[in-house]
Amino acid sequence: MDAQQALADLTEISSQIQAAVVFDDKGKVAASTLDENRAGGLAEGAGRLLEHAQGVKAGDGGVTQLEAATQEGSVFVVAEGKTRIAATTAPDPTVGLVFYDLKSALRSIAVKPAAKRPVRVSGPGEGAPGEPGGSPARTTEPKPAGKKKPAAKTTVEKKPAAEKKPAAEKKPAAPKKPAARPKKPDAP
């Protein structure tokens, strides 16, 4: 899914999010619910928040999410790889839900169409692999999805029924010859 569609879906499902922007680790905006100038400002500010949080964090892992709350509202930032998403909310949002919605939107952007996997084919009486009596999985490649050719239309024209001709006169059957009798063996 593209970033703009992900943001449209996000704002549709989350009533708490007022504005959102998707951007990369360099600050380049990929999609936004704001005008270009405000989107750039939100992306820049959210990027700086992530950088500063990296400097004060404890432990070895990177900062993947943060919330900055004020009396006017909150700013949420979620990072996954080089892609980031930032959103603003009204005061006192449901923090866990906002993070969940942002992560879902971010993952939907990164998801590419799944590669076709082989389909498991099993016959009667086959158990699962590794079970007693089970057999290894047999696979077949799935049929490629494509346009189906429309079935050819066939028309059948009804022909008028043929007129019946009078039956030909039958010739009398030839008499059958009697079957030959087996010869009797000569007597001694």
PDB file of C-alpha atoms in Angstrom:
ATOM      1  CA  MET A   1       0.000   0.000   0.000  1.00  0.00           C
ATOM      2  CA  ASP A   2       1.306   3.469  -0.701  1.00  0.00           C
ATOM      3  CA  ALA A   3       1.973   5.956   2.117  1.00  0.00           C
ATOM      4  CA  GLN A   4      -0.861   8.336   1.228  1.00  0.00           C
ATOM      5  CA  GLN A   5      -3.431   5.516   1.269  1.00  0.00           C
ATOM      6  CA  ALA A   6      -2.039   4.281   4.599  1.00  0.00           C
ATOM      7  CA  LEU A   7      -2.535   7.764   6.096  1.00  0.00           C
ATOM      8  CA  ALA A   8      -6.063   7.980   4.689  1.00  0.00           C
ATOM      9  CA  ASP A   9      -6.879   4.622   6.303  1.00  0.00           C
ATOM     10  CA  LEU A  10      -5.212   5.721   9.554  1.00  0.00           C
ATOM     11  CA  THR A  11      -7.215   8.932   9.902  1.00  0.00           C
ATOM     12  CA  GLU A  12     -10.389   7.059   9.017  1.00  0.00           C
ATOM     13  CA  ILE A  13      -9.986   4.435  11.756  1.00  0.00           C
ATOM     14  CA  SER A  14      -8.399   6.598  14.465  1.00  0.00           C
ATOM     15  CA  SER A  15     -10.533   9.443  15.733  1.00  0.00           C
ATOM     16  CA  GLN A  16      -7.716  10.565  18.044  1.00  0.00           C
ATOM     17  CA  ILE A  17      -5.223  11.452  15.311  1.00  0.00           C
ATOM     18  CA  GLN A  18      -5.544  15.015  14.072  1.00  0.00           C
ATOM     19  CA  ALA A  19      -2.635  15.120  11.610  1.00  0.00           C
ATOM     20  CA  ALA A  20       0.015  12.660  10.422  1.00  0.00           C
ATOM     21  CA  VAL A  21       3.088  12.541   8.224  1.00  0.00           C
ATOM     22  CA  VAL A  22       5.206   9.687   6.840  1.00  0.00           C
ATOM     23  CA  PHE A  23       8.864  10.517   6.238  1.00  0.00           C
ATOM     24  CA  ASP A  24      12.269   8.858   5.921  1.00  0.00           C
ATOM     25  CA  ASP A  25      15.357   9.051   8.133  1.00  0.00           C
ATOM     26  CA  LYS A  26      16.588  12.064   6.125  1.00  0.00           C
ATOM     27  CA  GLY A  27      13.352  14.011   6.741  1.00  0.00           C
ATOM     28  CA  LYS A  28      11.943  13.620   3.226  1.00  0.00           C
ATOM     29  CA  VAL A  29       8.128  13.562   3.391  1.00  0.00           C
ATOM     30  CA  ALA A  30       6.458  10.642   1.583  1.00  0.00           C
ATOM     31  CA  ALA A  31       2.854  11.454   2.514  1.00  0.00           C
ATOM     32  CA  SER A  32       0.942  13.760   4.803  1.00  0.00           C
ATOM     33  CA  THR A  33      -2.478  14.906   5.900  1.00  0.00           C
ATOM     34  CA  LEU A  34      -1.103  18.475   6.116  1.00  0.00           C
ATOM     35  CA  ASP A  35      -0.062  21.035   3.537  1.00  0.00           C
ATOM     36  CA  GLU A  36       3.541  20.794   2.295  1.00  0.00           C
ATOM     37  CA  ASN A  37       5.063  23.410   4.665  1.00  0.00           C
ATOM     38  CA  ARG A  38       3.383  22.106   7.799  1.00  0.00           C
ATOM     39  CA  ALA A  39       4.190  18.500   6.823  1.00  0.00           C
ATOM     40  CA  GLY A  40       7.880  19.384   6.467  1.00  0.00           C
ATOM     41  CA  GLY A  41       7.837  21.107   9.869  1.00  0.00           C
ATOM     42  CA  LEU A  42       6.209  18.133  11.593  1.00  0.00           C
ATOM     43  CA  ALA A  43       8.639  15.699   9.956  1.00  0.00           C
ATOM     44  CA  GLU A  44      11.640  17.845  10.928  1.00  0.00           C
ATOM     45  CA  GLY A  45      10.465  18.268  14.534  1.00  0.00           C
ATOM     46  CA  ALA A  46       9.647  14.561  14.902  1.00  0.00           C
ATOM     47  CA  GLY A  47      13.053  13.642  13.455  1.00  0.00           C
ATOM     48  CA  ARG A  48      14.792  15.907  16.005  1.00  0.00           C
ATOM     49  CA  LEU A  49      12.752  14.358  18.821  1.00  0.00           C
ATOM     50  CA  LEU A  50      13.966  10.897  17.765  1.00  0.00           C
ATOM     51  CA  GLU A  51      17.602  12.087  17.572  1.00  0.00           C
ATOM     52  CA  HIS A  52      17.475  13.665  21.036  1.00  0.00           C
ATOM     53  CA  ALA A  53      15.763  10.597  22.494  1.00  0.00           C
ATOM     54  CA  GLN A  54      18.570   8.429  21.067  1.00  0.00           C
ATOM     55  CA  GLY A  55      21.079  10.553  23.005  1.00  0.00           C
ATOM     56  CA  VAL A  56      19.387  10.099  26.369  1.00  0.00           C
ATOM     57  CA  LYS A  57      18.104   6.531  26.092  1.00  0.00           C
ATOM     58  CA  ALA A  58      19.382   3.732  28.274  1.00  0.00           C
ATOM     59  CA  GLY A  59      20.514   0.447  26.758  1.00  0.00           C
ATOM     60  CA  ASP A  60      21.805  -0.596  23.356  1.00  0.00           C
ATOM     61  CA  GLY A  61      18.606  -0.663  21.297  1.00  0.00           C
ATOM     62  CA  GLY A  62      17.427   2.291  19.265  1.00  0.00           C
ATOM     63  CA  VAL A  63      14.359   4.361  20.051  1.00  0.00           C
ATOM     64  CA  THR A  64      11.445   3.007  18.039  1.00  0.00           C
ATOM     65  CA  GLN A  65       8.583   5.034  19.485  1.00  0.00           C
ATOM     66  CA  LEU A  66       8.016   8.102  21.621  1.00  0.00           C
ATOM     67  CA  GLU A  67       5.319  10.439  22.843  1.00  0.00           C
ATOM     68  CA  ALA A  68       5.770  14.093  23.702  1.00  0.00           C
ATOM     69  CA  ALA A  69       2.743  15.310  25.662  1.00  0.00           C
ATOM     70  CA  THR A  70       1.738  18.920  26.283  1.00  0.00           C
ATOM     71  CA  GLN A  71      -1.409  20.522  27.661  1.00  0.00           C
ATOM     72  CA  GLU A  72      -2.555  21.219  24.061  1.00  0.00           C
ATOM     73  CA  GLY A  73      -2.006  17.689  22.815  1.00  0.00           C
ATOM     74  CA  SER A  74       0.591  15.034  22.048  1.00  0.00           C
ATOM     75  CA  VAL A  75       3.065  14.229  19.302  1.00  0.00           C
ATOM     76  CA  PHE A  76       3.715  10.552  18.613  1.00  0.00           C
ATOM     77  CA  VAL A  77       6.624   9.238  16.551  1.00  0.00           C
ATOM     78  CA  VAL A  78       7.179   5.632  15.479  1.00  0.00           C
ATOM     79  CA  ALA A  79      10.261   4.477  13.557  1.00  0.00           C
ATOM     80  CA  GLU A  80      10.672   1.208  11.689  1.00  0.00           C
ATOM     81  CA  GLY A  81      13.849   0.854   9.666  1.00  0.00           C
ATOM     82  CA  LYS A  82      14.354   4.076   7.723  1.00  0.00           C
ATOM     83  CA  THR A  83      10.657   4.949   7.651  1.00  0.00           C
ATOM     84  CA  ARG A  84       9.010   7.092  10.276  1.00  0.00           C
ATOM     85  CA  ILE A  85       5.484   8.208  11.014  1.00  0.00           C
ATOM     86  CA  ALA A  86       4.523  11.118  13.250  1.00  0.00           C
ATOM     87  CA  ALA A  87       1.062  12.165  14.400  1.00  0.00           C
ATOM     88  CA  THR A  88      -0.537  14.827  16.544  1.00  0.00           C
ATOM     89  CA  THR A  89      -3.491  14.269  18.858  1.00  0.00           C
ATOM     90  CA  ALA A  90      -5.720  16.199  21.224  1.00  0.00           C
ATOM     91  CA  PRO A  91      -4.856  16.156  24.951  1.00  0.00           C
ATOM     92  CA  ASP A  92      -5.093  12.864  26.870  1.00  0.00           C
ATOM     93  CA  PRO A  93      -5.138  10.358  23.989  1.00  0.00           C
ATOM     94  CA  THR A  94      -5.308   6.606  24.511  1.00  0.00           C
ATOM     95  CA  VAL A  95      -1.555   6.170  24.165  1.00  0.00           C
ATOM     96  CA  GLY A  96      -1.440   2.428  23.516  1.00  0.00           C
ATOM     97  CA  LEU A  97      -4.135   2.650  20.848  1.00  0.00           C
ATOM     98  CA  VAL A  98      -2.428   5.549  19.055  1.00  0.00           C
ATOM     99  CA  PHE A  99       0.889   3.656  19.001  1.00  0.00           C
ATOM    100  CA  TYR A 100      -0.891   0.545  17.729  1.00  0.00           C
ATOM    101  CA  ASP A 101      -2.594   2.491  14.921  1.00  0.00           C
ATOM    102  CA  LEU A 102       0.666   4.216  13.907  1.00  0.00           C
ATOM    103  CA  LYS A 103       2.602   0.937  13.855  1.00  0.00           C
ATOM    104  CA  SER A 104      -0.134  -0.733  11.786  1.00  0.00           C
ATOM    105  CA  ALA A 105      -0.070   2.130   9.269  1.00  0.00           C
ATOM    106  CA  LEU A 106       3.720   2.026   9.082  1.00  0.00           C
ATOM    107  CA  ARG A 107       3.756  -1.734   8.512  1.00  0.00           C
ATOM    108  CA  SER A 108       1.089  -1.520   5.821  1.00  0.00           C
ATOM    109  CA  ILE A 109       3.381   0.821   3.888  1.00  0.00           C
ATOM    110  CA  ALA A 110       6.324  -1.560   4.149  1.00  0.00           C
ATOM    111  CA  VAL A 111       4.318  -4.665   3.205  1.00  0.00           C
ATOM    112  CA  LYS A 112       4.980  -5.868  -0.310  1.00  0.00           C
ATOM    113  CA  PRO A 113       2.840  -8.460  -2.081  1.00  0.00           C
ATOM    114  CA  ALA A 114       3.639 -11.862  -0.641  1.00  0.00           C
ATOM    115  CA  ALA A 115       5.529 -14.273  -2.836  1.00  0.00           C
ATOM    116  CA  LYS A 116       3.432 -17.153  -3.956  1.00  0.00           C
ATOM    117  CA  ARG A 117       4.023 -20.157  -1.768  1.00  0.00           C
ATOM    118  CA  PRO A 118       3.563 -23.736  -2.857  1.00  0.00           C
ATOM    119  CA  VAL A 119       0.223 -25.198  -1.901  1.00  0.00           C
ATOM    120  CA  ARG A 120       0.218 -28.319   0.284  1.00  0.00           C
ATOM    121  CA  VAL A 121      -1.384 -31.250  -1.420  1.00  0.00           C
ATOM    122  CA  SER A 122      -2.393 -34.283   0.572  1.00  0.00           C
ATOM    123  CA  GLY A 123      -4.344 -37.339  -0.243  1.00  0.00           C
ATOM    124  CA  PRO A 124      -6.713 -39.479   1.766  1.00  0.00           C
ATOM    125  CA  GLY A 125      -5.179 -41.011   4.857  1.00  0.00           C
ATOM    126  CA  GLU A 126      -2.125 -38.782   4.903  1.00  0.00           C
ATOM    127  CA  GLY A 127      -1.240 -37.311   8.256  1.00  0.00           C
ATOM    128  CA  ALA A 128       0.847 -34.279   8.973  1.00  0.00           C
ATOM    129  CA  PRO A 129       4.632 -34.589   8.618  1.00  0.00           C
ATOM    130  CA  GLY A 130       6.301 -35.697  11.818  1.00  0.00           C
ATOM    131  CA  GLU A 131       3.215 -37.446  13.163  1.00  0.00           C
ATOM    132  CA  PRO A 132       3.004 -41.212  13.332  1.00  0.00           C
ATOM    133  CA  GLY A 133       1.762 -42.359   9.974  1.00  0.00           C
ATOM    134  CA  GLY A 134       2.348 -38.913   8.553  1.00  0.00           C
ATOM    135  CA  SER A 135       4.060 -38.296   5.269  1.00  0.00           C
ATOM    136  CA  PRO A 136       6.203 -35.435   4.070  1.00  0.00           C
ATOM    137  CA  ALA A 137       4.343 -32.593   2.463  1.00  0.00           C
ATOM    138  CA  ARG A 138       4.015 -32.729  -1.267  1.00  0.00           C
ATOM    139  CA  THR A 139       3.773 -29.403  -2.958  1.00  0.00           C
ATOM    140  CA  THR A 140       2.654 -28.101  -6.256  1.00  0.00           C
ATOM    141  CA  GLU A 141       3.158 -24.673  -7.672  1.00  0.00           C
ATOM    142  CA  PRO A 142       0.004 -22.584  -7.603  1.00  0.00           C
ATOM    143  CA  LYS A 143      -1.571 -21.750 -10.905  1.00  0.00           C
ATOM    144  CA  PRO A 144      -0.708 -18.248 -12.029  1.00  0.00           C
ATOM    145  CA  ALA A 145      -3.460 -15.758 -11.418  1.00  0.00           C
ATOM    146  CA  GLY A 146      -4.476 -14.108 -14.606  1.00  0.00           C
ATOM    147  CA  LYS A 147      -7.394 -13.274 -16.716  1.00  0.00           C
ATOM    148  CA  LYS A 148      -9.560 -16.184 -17.554  1.00  0.00           C
ATOM    149  CA  LYS A 149     -10.493 -16.474 -21.168  1.00  0.00           C
ATOM    150  CA  PRO A 150     -14.209 -16.162 -21.618  1.00  0.00           C
ATOM    151  CA  ALA A 151     -15.855 -19.357 -22.682  1.00  0.00           C
ATOM    152  CA  ALA A 152     -16.514 -19.448 -26.398  1.00  0.00           C
ATOM    153  CA  LYS A 153     -20.167 -19.025 -27.165  1.00  0.00           C
ATOM    154  CA  THR A 154     -21.588 -21.773 -29.220  1.00  0.00           C
ATOM    155  CA  THR A 155     -24.851 -21.575 -30.987  1.00  0.00           C
ATOM    156  CA  VAL A 156     -26.777 -24.547 -32.095  1.00  0.00           C
ATOM    157  CA  GLU A 157     -29.103 -24.058 -34.980  1.00  0.00           C
ATOM    158  CA  LYS A 158     -32.115 -26.256 -34.986  1.00  0.00           C
ATOM    159  CA  LYS A 159     -32.618 -27.871 -38.338  1.00  0.00           C
ATOM    160  CA  PRO A 160     -36.084 -28.729 -39.438  1.00  0.00           C
ATOM    161  CA  ALA A 161     -36.907 -32.344 -38.814  1.00  0.00           C
ATOM    162  CA  ALA A 162     -36.267 -34.475 -41.849  1.00  0.00           C
ATOM    163  CA  GLU A 163     -39.338 -35.768 -43.511  1.00  0.00           C
ATOM    164  CA  LYS A 164     -39.872 -39.450 -43.003  1.00  0.00           C
ATOM    165  CA  LYS A 165     -39.539 -41.486 -46.121  1.00  0.00           C
ATOM    166  CA  PRO A 166     -41.771 -44.449 -46.589  1.00  0.00           C
ATOM    167  CA  ALA A 167     -40.161 -47.610 -45.368  1.00  0.00           C
ATOM    168  CA  ALA A 168     -38.485 -49.572 -48.128  1.00  0.00           C
ATOM    169  CA  GLU A 169     -40.018 -52.836 -48.906  1.00  0.00           C
ATOM    170  CA  LYS A 170     -38.287 -55.614 -47.117  1.00  0.00           C
ATOM    171  CA  LYS A 171     -36.971 -58.531 -49.104  1.00  0.00           C
ATOM    172  CA  PRO A 172     -37.860 -61.889 -47.711  1.00  0.00           C
ATOM    173  CA  ALA A 173     -34.984 -63.352 -45.786  1.00  0.00           C
ATOM    174  CA  ALA A 174     -33.109 -66.146 -47.493  1.00  0.00           C
ATOM    175  CA  PRO A 175     -33.779 -69.542 -46.006  1.00  0.00           C
ATOM    176  CA  LYS A 176     -31.118 -70.627 -43.577  1.00  0.00           C
ATOM    177  CA  LYS A 177     -29.112 -73.698 -44.333  1.00  0.00           C
ATOM    178  CA  PRO A 178     -29.316 -76.329 -41.683  1.00  0.00           C
ATOM    179  CA  ALA A 179     -26.181 -76.627 -39.650  1.00  0.00           C
ATOM    180  CA  ALA A 180     -23.920 -79.420 -40.737  1.00  0.00           C
ATOM    181  CA  ARG A 181     -24.116 -82.462 -38.527  1.00  0.00           C
ATOM    182  CA  PRO A 182     -20.973 -83.865 -37.173  1.00  0.00           C
ATOM    183  CA  LYS A 183     -19.925 -87.061 -38.796  1.00  0.00           C
ATOM    184  CA  LYS A 184     -20.230 -90.248 -36.825  1.00  0.00           C
ATOM    185  CA  PRO A 185     -17.043 -92.126 -36.404  1.00  0.00           C
ATOM    186  CA  ASP A 186     -16.780 -95.226 -38.475  1.00  0.00           C
ATOM    187  CA  ALA A 187     -17.502 -98.378 -36.620  1.00  0.00           C
ATOM    188  CA  PRO A 188     -14.749-101.025 -36.481  1.00  0.00           C
TER     189      PRO A 188
END
